[in-house]
XYZ file of C-alpha atoms in Angstrom:
685
model
C 6.409 -20.463 -57.160
C 3.681 -18.671 -59.068
C 4.580 -15.752 -61.332
C 1.618 -13.893 -59.821
C 2.985 -13.625 -56.261
C 2.538 -10.021 -55.228
C 5.793 -8.254 -54.428
C 5.748 -5.137 -52.300
C 9.125 -5.169 -50.586
C 12.035 -7.452 -51.375
C 14.398 -7.572 -48.405
C 17.948 -8.947 -48.399
C 20.076 -9.733 -45.346
C 23.570 -11.214 -45.451
C 24.204 -14.348 -43.382
C 27.597 -15.979 -43.739
C 28.354 -16.324 -47.452
C 24.678 -16.302 -48.405
C 21.719 -13.959 -48.249
C 18.300 -14.395 -46.688
C 15.572 -13.002 -48.906
C 12.106 -12.039 -47.698
C 9.245 -10.932 -49.925
C 6.323 -9.142 -48.305
C 3.202 -7.360 -49.447
C 1.053 -5.147 -47.201
C 3.037 -6.339 -44.198
C 2.429 -10.041 -44.918
C 5.405 -12.210 -45.822
C 4.796 -14.256 -48.982
C 8.229 -15.779 -49.450
C 11.313 -16.659 -47.444
C 14.316 -17.851 -49.426
C 18.105 -18.285 -49.462
C 20.242 -16.702 -52.200
C 23.816 -17.633 -53.130
C 25.800 -15.429 -55.500
C 28.372 -16.714 -57.906
C 31.207 -14.920 -59.696
C 30.854 -14.340 -63.479
C 32.650 -12.220 -66.048
C 29.746 -9.737 -65.736
C 30.111 -9.610 -61.948
C 28.186 -11.280 -59.130
C 25.075 -13.121 -60.314
C 22.485 -15.422 -58.641
C 23.903 -18.942 -58.487
C 21.436 -20.661 -56.202
C 17.990 -19.688 -55.006
C 15.908 -21.892 -52.673
C 12.600 -21.379 -50.985
C 12.733 -22.025 -47.227
C 10.191 -24.240 -45.447
C 9.950 -25.519 -41.906
C 10.912 -28.953 -43.286
C 13.831 -27.720 -45.387
C 14.498 -25.862 -48.635
C 12.930 -26.133 -52.120
C 15.376 -25.295 -54.955
C 14.196 -22.654 -57.458
C 15.757 -21.356 -60.637
C 18.304 -18.597 -59.768
C 16.701 -16.177 -62.230
C 13.521 -16.297 -60.091
C 15.255 -13.898 -57.749
C 15.816 -11.422 -60.585
C 12.146 -11.710 -61.619
C 11.017 -10.955 -58.083
C 13.435 -8.045 -57.776
C 12.182 -6.481 -61.012
C 8.544 -6.757 -59.885
C 9.207 -5.384 -56.382
C 7.988 -1.932 -55.463
C 11.151 -1.458 -53.394
C 14.338 -3.356 -52.605
C 15.869 -3.008 -49.164
C 19.227 -4.279 -47.894
C 19.764 -4.780 -44.206
C 22.293 -2.405 -42.643
C 23.455 -5.328 -40.519
C 24.790 -7.030 -43.661
C 28.600 -7.014 -43.734
C 30.240 -4.327 -45.845
C 31.759 -6.664 -48.457
C 28.551 -8.665 -48.714
C 26.533 -5.497 -49.098
C 28.826 -4.297 -51.886
C 28.448 -7.674 -53.738
C 24.626 -7.624 -53.657
C 24.598 -3.969 -54.740
C 26.877 -4.755 -57.715
C 24.651 -7.657 -58.669
C 21.531 -5.471 -58.582
C 23.312 -2.719 -60.519
C 23.989 -5.295 -63.218
C 20.227 -5.595 -63.717
C 19.642 -1.829 -63.429
C 17.868 -2.312 -60.089
C 18.045 0.262 -57.283
C 18.253 -0.735 -53.640
C 18.357 1.200 -50.393
C 20.237 0.163 -47.277
C 18.017 0.419 -44.179
C 18.361 -0.191 -40.448
C 16.418 -3.309 -39.521
C 15.909 -5.621 -36.593
C 18.740 -8.190 -36.651
C 16.610 -10.783 -34.898
C 13.978 -10.467 -37.612
C 16.542 -10.341 -40.409
C 18.216 -13.508 -39.149
C 14.823 -15.193 -39.279
C 14.184 -13.933 -42.815
C 11.725 -11.206 -41.791
C 11.762 -7.607 -42.945
C 11.340 -5.328 -39.950
C 12.731 -1.800 -40.332
C 13.394 0.132 -37.133
C 13.536 3.851 -36.476
C 14.655 5.914 -33.515
C 11.004 6.014 -32.441
C 10.532 2.230 -32.511
C 13.978 0.691 -31.945
C 14.660 -1.124 -28.655
C 18.248 -1.307 -27.374
C 19.340 -4.907 -26.766
C 22.896 -6.162 -26.252
C 24.409 -3.133 -27.950
C 22.140 -3.160 -30.984
C 18.630 -2.126 -31.890
C 15.780 -4.535 -32.419
C 12.108 -4.164 -33.179
C 9.432 -3.988 -30.449
C 8.014 -7.416 -31.331
C 11.361 -9.147 -30.881
C 12.058 -7.152 -27.716
C 8.711 -8.266 -26.289
C 9.493 -11.883 -27.139
C 12.875 -11.612 -25.421
C 11.271 -10.044 -22.345
C 8.570 -12.728 -22.264
C 11.275 -15.396 -22.241
C 12.939 -13.675 -19.273
C 9.650 -13.278 -17.433
C 8.965 -16.988 -17.780
C 11.947 -17.644 -15.492
C 10.500 -15.372 -12.776
C 6.846 -16.475 -12.766
C 5.520 -12.918 -12.702
C 1.811 -12.291 -12.965
C 0.180 -11.040 -16.144
C -0.393 -7.679 -14.428
C 3.293 -7.246 -13.655
C 4.233 -8.499 -17.137
C 1.954 -5.890 -18.716
C 3.622 -3.197 -16.617
C 7.095 -4.291 -17.742
C 5.996 -4.434 -21.373
C 4.753 -0.852 -21.039
C 8.106 0.191 -19.580
C 9.917 -1.544 -22.436
C 8.145 0.591 -25.019
C 8.594 3.736 -22.924
C 12.336 3.486 -22.252
C 13.272 1.403 -25.333
C 15.975 -0.522 -23.485
C 15.533 -4.257 -22.993
C 18.433 -4.736 -20.557
C 17.288 -1.941 -18.242
C 13.850 -3.495 -17.989
C 15.209 -7.014 -17.472
C 17.465 -5.692 -14.711
C 14.382 -4.690 -12.725
C 13.694 -8.382 -12.200
C 16.934 -8.720 -10.250
C 16.291 -5.769 -7.940
C 18.099 -3.053 -9.907
C 17.038 0.377 -8.624
C 16.736 2.446 -11.762
C 14.489 5.277 -10.497
C 13.253 6.188 -13.961
C 11.955 2.638 -14.370
C 10.839 1.790 -10.850
C 8.725 4.934 -10.607
C 5.071 3.996 -10.980
C 3.574 7.446 -10.523
C 3.682 10.591 -8.441
C 0.926 11.721 -6.122
C 1.186 15.465 -6.524
C 1.110 17.908 -3.661
C -2.284 19.573 -3.587
C -3.531 22.583 -1.703
C -7.185 23.448 -1.343
C -7.987 27.129 -0.989
C -9.234 27.706 2.551
C -9.392 31.021 4.363
C -7.110 30.528 7.375
C -8.656 31.178 10.774
C -6.433 33.433 12.931
C -5.642 31.765 16.249
C -6.305 35.034 18.034
C -9.934 34.963 16.872
C -10.789 31.548 18.379
C -12.018 32.827 21.746
C -10.986 29.693 23.623
C -10.566 29.352 27.377
C -7.589 31.581 28.345
C -5.453 28.573 29.297
C -5.853 26.934 25.894
C -5.897 30.229 23.992
C -2.534 31.372 25.380
C -1.018 27.994 24.582
C -2.073 28.234 20.930
C -1.119 31.926 20.695
C 2.448 30.953 21.555
C 2.556 28.248 18.870
C 0.638 29.515 15.821
C -0.567 32.667 14.122
C -3.294 30.922 12.150
C -4.756 27.447 11.866
C -3.900 24.978 9.109
C -6.498 24.547 6.342
C -8.281 21.446 7.705
C -8.307 22.967 11.187
C -9.765 26.172 9.785
C -12.454 24.206 7.932
C -13.379 22.304 11.084
C -13.661 25.513 13.111
C -15.703 27.184 10.363
C -18.058 24.187 10.485
C -18.666 24.180 14.228
C -15.845 22.199 15.844
C -15.621 24.737 18.663
C -19.396 25.047 18.920
C -19.997 21.482 20.075
C -20.958 20.043 16.672
C -20.141 16.420 15.966
C -17.776 16.003 13.017
C -16.153 13.363 10.840
C -12.848 14.917 9.742
C -11.182 13.234 6.756
C -7.810 14.548 5.642
C -4.389 13.195 4.699
C -1.716 12.282 7.224
C 0.191 15.238 8.716
C -2.459 17.849 7.851
C -3.225 18.639 11.503
C -6.396 16.671 12.331
C -5.389 15.814 15.899
C -5.283 19.458 16.999
C -8.976 19.802 16.115
C -9.846 17.284 18.807
C -7.379 18.830 21.248
C -8.772 22.346 20.794
C -12.385 21.263 21.205
C -11.716 18.846 24.051
C -9.442 21.093 26.126
C -11.677 24.129 25.669
C -14.749 22.216 26.866
C -12.787 20.684 29.731
C -11.427 24.008 30.978
C -14.898 25.535 30.704
C -16.306 22.819 32.959
C -18.158 20.907 30.246
C -16.664 17.496 30.935
C -13.461 15.550 30.399
C -11.906 14.531 27.097
C -11.507 10.955 25.879
C -8.985 10.478 23.077
C -9.278 6.946 21.681
C -6.905 5.147 19.335
C -6.666 1.569 18.006
C -3.182 0.585 19.192
C -1.251 0.516 22.457
C 1.839 2.032 20.813
C -0.200 4.977 19.571
C -1.939 5.402 22.932
C 1.428 5.535 24.693
C 2.698 8.204 22.359
C -0.455 10.325 22.634
C -0.352 10.006 26.423
C 3.229 11.282 26.495
C 2.424 14.122 24.092
C -0.678 15.248 25.994
C 1.068 15.042 29.366
C 3.961 17.166 28.062
C 1.771 19.724 26.295
C -1.250 19.955 28.593
C -0.076 18.527 31.902
C 0.046 22.006 33.447
C -3.616 22.511 32.529
C -5.141 19.096 33.222
C -4.514 15.627 34.651
C -3.762 13.040 31.949
C -4.181 9.277 32.296
C -4.022 6.261 30.001
C -6.260 3.205 29.700
C -5.135 0.306 27.517
C -6.198 -3.312 27.768
C -8.195 -4.671 30.666
C -6.124 -3.391 33.579
C -2.835 -1.926 32.440
C -0.239 -0.906 35.035
C 2.336 1.473 33.634
C 6.042 0.853 34.119
C 6.302 3.717 36.611
C 3.528 2.205 38.736
C 0.798 4.696 37.856
C -2.646 3.119 37.463
C -5.485 4.290 35.306
C -7.270 7.194 36.968
C -10.931 7.361 35.858
C -11.208 10.793 37.479
C -8.486 12.332 35.278
C -9.352 15.247 33.018
C -7.914 13.703 29.860
C -8.135 9.977 29.230
C -6.051 8.545 26.403
C -7.072 4.993 25.689
C -7.266 2.178 23.207
C -10.679 1.196 21.941
C -10.535 -2.063 23.884
C -9.303 -0.324 27.043
C -12.291 2.033 27.238
C -14.679 -0.684 26.070
C -13.480 -2.912 28.909
C -14.195 -0.118 31.389
C -17.764 0.044 30.074
C -18.194 -3.735 30.116
C -17.168 -3.966 33.776
C -19.347 -0.996 34.736
C -16.573 1.451 35.627
C -17.635 5.053 36.171
C -15.818 7.263 33.669
C -17.298 10.502 34.975
C -18.768 13.321 32.912
C -17.477 13.176 29.352
C -17.519 16.393 27.377
C -15.612 15.344 24.278
C -14.863 12.007 22.646
C -12.235 11.915 19.894
C -12.130 8.667 17.910
C -8.869 8.635 15.981
C -8.385 6.284 13.009
C -12.142 5.735 12.744
C -11.644 3.869 9.453
C -10.797 0.917 11.732
C -14.528 0.243 11.416
C -13.627 -1.419 8.105
C -11.267 -3.898 9.775
C -12.714 -7.408 9.616
C -11.253 -8.422 12.981
C -11.631 -5.262 15.065
C -14.186 -3.119 13.258
C -17.191 -4.606 15.038
C -15.643 -3.823 18.440
C -15.153 -0.163 17.538
C -18.719 -0.053 16.231
C -20.010 -1.521 19.474
C -17.806 0.736 21.600
C -19.140 3.892 19.933
C -22.728 2.791 20.526
C -22.067 1.802 24.158
C -20.133 4.974 24.909
C -22.894 7.104 23.412
C -25.380 5.247 25.573
C -23.238 5.892 28.645
C -22.914 9.611 27.855
C -26.638 10.027 27.238
C -27.579 8.255 30.443
C -25.038 10.362 32.332
C -26.330 13.610 30.855
C -29.973 12.570 31.005
C -31.026 13.942 27.635
C -30.247 13.807 23.940
C -29.488 16.563 21.483
C -26.527 17.852 19.490
C -26.224 16.226 16.067
C -28.724 13.603 17.049
C -26.421 12.175 19.742
C -26.476 14.087 23.031
C -26.334 17.627 24.317
C -23.491 17.115 26.770
C -20.914 15.262 24.665
C -19.243 16.255 21.416
C -18.006 13.514 19.077
C -15.090 14.037 16.718
C -14.063 11.224 14.366
C -10.692 11.502 12.609
C -9.296 9.594 9.619
C -6.891 9.965 6.721
C -8.530 7.271 4.618
C -12.264 6.754 4.196
C -13.639 5.542 0.878
C -17.212 6.709 1.500
C -17.013 9.608 3.963
C -20.496 10.958 3.229
C -22.175 7.654 4.047
C -20.098 7.181 7.196
C -20.795 10.716 8.422
C -24.529 10.070 8.033
C -24.307 6.778 9.943
C -22.330 8.469 12.732
C -24.727 11.444 12.738
C -21.838 13.841 12.267
C -21.060 16.732 9.954
C -18.482 15.857 7.299
C -15.345 17.984 7.106
C -13.312 16.696 4.180
C -10.075 18.298 3.076
C -8.202 16.884 0.118
C -4.691 18.172 0.612
C -1.354 16.440 0.232
C 1.300 18.570 1.923
C 4.223 17.173 -0.117
C 4.336 15.106 -3.315
C 4.848 11.357 -2.978
C 6.711 9.307 -5.562
C 5.575 5.675 -5.730
C 8.006 3.053 -7.012
C 7.809 -0.680 -7.724
C 10.826 -2.940 -7.877
C 11.069 -6.713 -8.084
C 13.098 -8.775 -5.641
C 12.781 -12.234 -4.169
C 12.813 -12.882 -0.436
C 16.619 -13.000 -0.262
C 17.093 -9.878 -2.383
C 14.644 -7.681 -0.503
C 17.062 -7.011 2.368
C 19.793 -5.960 -0.076
C 17.433 -3.648 -1.939
C 16.074 -2.171 1.317
C 19.623 -1.571 2.553
C 20.520 0.347 -0.592
C 17.357 2.462 -0.423
C 17.835 3.265 3.282
C 21.436 4.316 2.686
C 20.537 6.454 -0.298
C 17.737 8.226 1.578
C 19.687 8.816 4.803
C 22.563 10.342 2.838
C 20.229 13.049 1.551
C 19.155 16.194 3.343
C 15.994 18.144 2.681
C 15.905 21.892 2.144
C 14.883 22.108 5.812
C 18.095 20.339 6.822
C 16.642 16.932 7.788
C 18.139 13.622 6.773
C 15.896 11.211 4.950
C 14.620 8.475 7.261
C 12.732 5.317 6.400
C 9.848 3.276 7.773
C 9.930 -0.318 6.532
C 6.687 -2.280 6.848
C 6.911 -6.052 7.056
C 4.565 -8.825 8.114
C 6.011 -10.346 11.297
C 7.838 -9.307 14.428
C 10.631 -11.770 13.730
C 11.149 -10.297 10.271
C 11.369 -6.819 11.887
C 14.443 -7.874 13.855
C 15.986 -9.854 10.988
C 15.722 -6.963 8.556
C 16.861 -4.312 11.053
C 20.041 -6.335 11.692
C 20.796 -6.570 7.966
C 20.778 -2.803 7.391
C 24.200 -1.121 7.366
C 23.012 2.154 8.844
C 21.558 2.287 12.363
C 18.060 0.805 12.402
C 15.666 -0.649 14.966
C 12.713 -2.996 15.105
C 9.490 -1.462 16.430
C 6.363 -3.490 17.179
C 3.774 -4.184 19.868
C 5.886 -7.005 21.320
C 8.540 -4.583 22.607
C 8.268 -3.316 26.150
C 7.219 0.265 26.760
C 10.695 1.616 27.544
C 12.193 0.080 24.392
C 9.481 1.578 22.181
C 10.020 5.011 23.746
C 13.771 4.683 23.189
C 13.246 3.917 19.489
C 10.861 6.858 19.159
C 13.409 9.240 20.729
C 16.259 7.928 18.578
C 14.228 8.365 15.416
C 13.142 11.876 16.431
C 16.799 12.795 17.060
C 17.767 11.398 13.637
C 20.006 8.789 15.282
C 18.248 6.048 13.305
C 18.176 5.755 9.541
C 15.198 3.389 9.643
C 12.636 1.591 11.751
C 11.264 -1.786 10.715
C 7.732 -2.363 11.884
C 4.514 -4.293 11.518
C 1.111 -2.598 11.457
C 1.896 -0.794 14.723
C 3.016 2.335 12.865
C 0.364 2.334 10.160
C -2.177 3.984 12.425
C -0.208 7.153 12.958
C 2.574 6.864 15.532
C 4.592 9.988 14.914
C 7.755 9.021 13.042
C 8.570 11.825 10.579
C 9.883 9.612 7.782
C 10.600 10.741 4.245
C 10.549 7.218 2.812
C 8.293 4.189 3.263
C 9.323 0.723 2.087
C 6.972 -2.228 1.828
C 9.001 -5.358 2.476
C 5.685 -7.176 2.419
C 2.207 -6.406 1.136
C 0.655 -8.659 3.733
C -0.064 -8.224 7.388
C -0.018 -11.728 8.806
C -1.618 -13.966 6.189
C -3.940 -11.353 4.656
C -3.116 -8.999 1.807
C -3.406 -5.316 2.613
C -6.527 -3.469 1.567
C -6.243 -0.323 -0.543
C -7.221 1.662 2.543
C -4.505 0.091 4.684
C -1.972 0.576 1.901
C -2.784 4.282 1.589
C -2.749 4.698 5.358
C 0.777 3.259 5.466
C 2.255 4.991 2.428
C 0.848 8.264 3.755
C 3.595 8.177 6.402
C 6.107 9.230 3.706
C 6.969 12.920 3.722
C 6.193 15.617 6.296
C 5.702 19.255 5.270
C 7.895 20.687 8.050
C 10.705 18.214 7.411
C 10.795 17.033 3.809
C 10.464 18.281 0.260
C 8.869 15.037 -0.941
C 7.931 11.561 0.162
C 9.129 8.353 -1.469
C 7.416 4.962 -1.404
C 8.998 1.728 -2.641
C 7.008 -1.475 -2.979
C 9.414 -4.434 -2.976
C 7.626 -7.172 -4.872
C 8.452 -10.863 -4.988
C 7.140 -12.236 -8.300
C 4.554 -14.937 -7.694
C 5.148 -14.617 -3.929
C 2.615 -15.173 -1.140
C 2.739 -15.864 2.589
C 0.103 -18.553 2.986
C -1.607 -21.022 0.695
C -4.984 -19.460 1.490
C -3.992 -16.051 0.084
C -5.547 -15.312 -3.323
C -3.243 -14.082 -6.065
C 0.434 -13.214 -5.744
C 2.433 -10.311 -4.376
C 3.084 -8.774 -7.789
C -0.627 -8.921 -8.661
C -1.451 -7.414 -5.276
C 1.070 -4.597 -5.755
C -0.583 -3.262 -8.896
C -4.069 -3.822 -7.474
C -3.137 -1.619 -4.521
C -1.389 1.015 -6.616
C -4.292 1.305 -9.053
C -7.165 0.555 -6.687
C -9.900 2.783 -5.374
C -10.314 3.167 -1.626
C -12.693 0.566 -0.251
C -15.855 1.980 1.319
C -16.400 1.460 5.018
C -18.986 -1.308 5.118
C -19.549 -3.060 8.433
C -19.957 -6.800 8.022
C -21.300 -8.902 10.867
C -20.899 -12.646 10.941
C -22.475 -14.709 13.684
C -19.452 -14.537 16.008
C -19.057 -10.748 15.884
C -22.826 -10.211 16.209
C -22.965 -12.446 19.298
C -19.992 -10.638 20.884
C -21.404 -7.131 20.379
C -24.969 -7.945 21.412
C -23.649 -9.672 24.548
C -21.578 -6.574 25.363
C -24.636 -4.358 24.804
C -26.741 -6.564 27.077
C -24.019 -6.506 29.746
C -23.736 -2.710 29.617
C -27.358 -1.710 29.006
C -29.588 -4.668 29.934
C -32.993 -3.977 28.442
C -31.530 -1.027 26.536
C -29.374 -3.354 24.439
C -31.807 -3.203 21.516
C -31.521 0.592 21.288
C -27.717 0.426 21.397
C -27.597 -2.260 18.723
C -29.921 -0.346 16.406
C -27.708 2.719 16.496
C -24.552 0.859 15.432
C -23.081 1.591 12.005
C -23.393 -2.013 10.855
C -26.605 -3.975 10.540
C -26.460 -6.428 13.444
C -28.924 -9.363 13.350
C -30.140 -8.711 16.904
C -32.847 -11.382 17.031
C -30.567 -14.152 15.764
C -27.744 -13.085 18.112
C -30.052 -13.112 21.136
C -31.189 -16.618 20.206
C -27.582 -17.791 20.103
C -26.791 -16.103 23.409
C -29.702 -17.955 25.028
C -28.501 -21.233 23.500
C -24.992 -20.616 24.797
C -26.324 -19.760 28.287
C -24.615 -16.362 28.046
C -27.808 -14.440 28.915
C -30.964 -15.002 30.908
C -33.664 -12.849 29.398
C -31.803 -9.585 28.733
C -29.351 -9.989 31.588
C -25.904 -11.585 31.327
C -25.321 -14.841 33.177
C -22.078 -15.159 35.175
C -20.649 -17.068 32.207
C -21.762 -14.398 29.764
C -20.355 -11.643 31.954
C -16.964 -13.417 32.077
C -16.983 -13.915 28.305
C -17.686 -10.282 27.513
C -15.243 -8.904 30.100
C -12.427 -10.856 28.469
C -13.497 -10.170 24.867
C -13.813 -13.902 24.192
C -15.367 -15.469 21.135
C -17.916 -18.190 21.988
C -15.740 -20.986 20.582
C -12.758 -19.854 22.670
C -14.932 -19.656 25.769
C -16.271 -23.170 25.288
C -12.763 -24.524 24.617
C -11.633 -23.030 27.919
C -14.631 -24.439 29.786
C -14.050 -27.852 28.289
C -10.390 -27.724 29.289
C -11.242 -26.753 32.873
C -13.875 -29.465 33.228
C -11.510 -32.125 31.875
C -8.522 -30.922 33.873
C -6.400 -30.152 30.794
C -3.087 -28.358 31.055
C -3.837 -24.618 30.497
C -1.028 -24.405 27.928
C -2.660 -27.164 25.890
C -5.942 -25.260 25.960
C -4.248 -22.055 24.807
C -2.476 -23.964 22.030
C -5.795 -25.443 20.894
C -7.360 -21.982 20.693
C -4.368 -20.560 18.799
C -4.394 -23.463 16.342
C -8.101 -22.997 15.676
C -7.585 -19.270 15.064
C -4.802 -19.960 12.548
C -6.893 -22.519 10.684
C -9.836 -20.155 10.509
């Protein structure tokens, strides 16, 4: 060992009967050695001193230790050194007139011959002692390796480690421990935008509607006031974007009922899902049934359980997008339409269903214009007002322009929402969900309501499995349940007889369950990860201003989990992408199949006017290419549908499905085999 080795700090740590010695300068270790003391008449003195290598130890003269100690800027003794050992090394140093200070250090480092002092600001609790951040990170990395978490999740846990300075608490998160201080990712604060409230008495609505509102409210909510101030009751078309539970629906109801009662045409209220249509139908019939006839149109030809059929002459038509689109495709007369409300208009972004909503809007506008005989308004038509509602649109200005509507945007969150992330594998998720449901239901808000939970999962079967595993009363809720069962679940939840509902996407679009807590048992719907927009739409169900003081969202993440081999990334990566992500812009994308379907529907509805309908759609539809394909498929003759084309469009069939059916019929195949072939192709695609 050279005499010229720089010595900044000489560090001593007792191990057994010996001492580990580390010499460092400017943070870099220059020597690691082992020291053995021997007893002499003068007291303890160096007896053995050996430099440590990976391959073993190199003996040095014992007095080398004394030379190093005399040249050191400072001598530090580990606090973890036993009392008797510490006293021996101190007596030895005193014998050479050398001063040393006992300091708190990282035991892991000291045991490895490294000098790593810790302070209250840097120390990490681990197994009842304090270690340095570097060692704590190494210990956490070793634990993470057993769980296969993504680098994104690992980074999050490393951040938590430095924040809370407790290794065991952070490691416990990987086994589903619900430490709220650690699981909390962030809080979406309650926000209130200053809007001058519009007094209900000043609205000047038809007396029937005015008296109804006078009995319910003194003034409108902020987003309702904004809409009225911007022409909602003057016939102006609007895109209204505001968070869940801020009162958007009433804007459409006020405008539609007022126009209806003043003889300006019926109201269509359109939603994406059957479950939502059923609930809106019940609500409208209860609230407005004494003023108007209410009917419902879902699917191709839905017959309600009580035997009532769709009545196209009704004053208020609640329908799904596909239900009203089918009426147009088969040429049904919908009468004079004064107001069209398109709820959940962000469905335009949906890869599977967005093109159908886009086509429906264009076809319905064409119908209304032909019925009224002239165009006007916001560039649409003089006789029909269009109101588009959504809680989540990434590019509202662009969409409003494409829809030719005024934008009414209100950024308010009625109650704060806490967002939490906890890790649990597939088996643990039910246990974690059960604990969270119990904890929430045992609480009451300042308004006296128990906390209730919506749990989103990715299959109907999982809905039932998870609901059965919860200790408190819970129910599955999805589109596969019959109408009466869904209504029963809705009533039970409203009466606070259920602690939780477990659902698929059926509730994401706004069915009215006033829940205080939302759990994500899965971040996939089917075999596709959620988009940021879908995620925000679903978590927005947590917390209602008239019921709860705050909303709570828990994302239950399976490290390295996925639901299909085709899914990119893992569930933990997806969780942090969704939590940190920006809302995706609505951007209509047309592949060949969706373009062919919409152009065929436009041809069926409008004949030679199909080009005008297609040009007014939000997305850019390759009309010329689609027409060429339709001619090749024998779906159209000129710009008229063939009998085959008419059948395809009436049943919302994709060309491949139609040809599979035709092939099966011609070859005399069993219909079930044909259906299975179509289903298998859809899954593979």
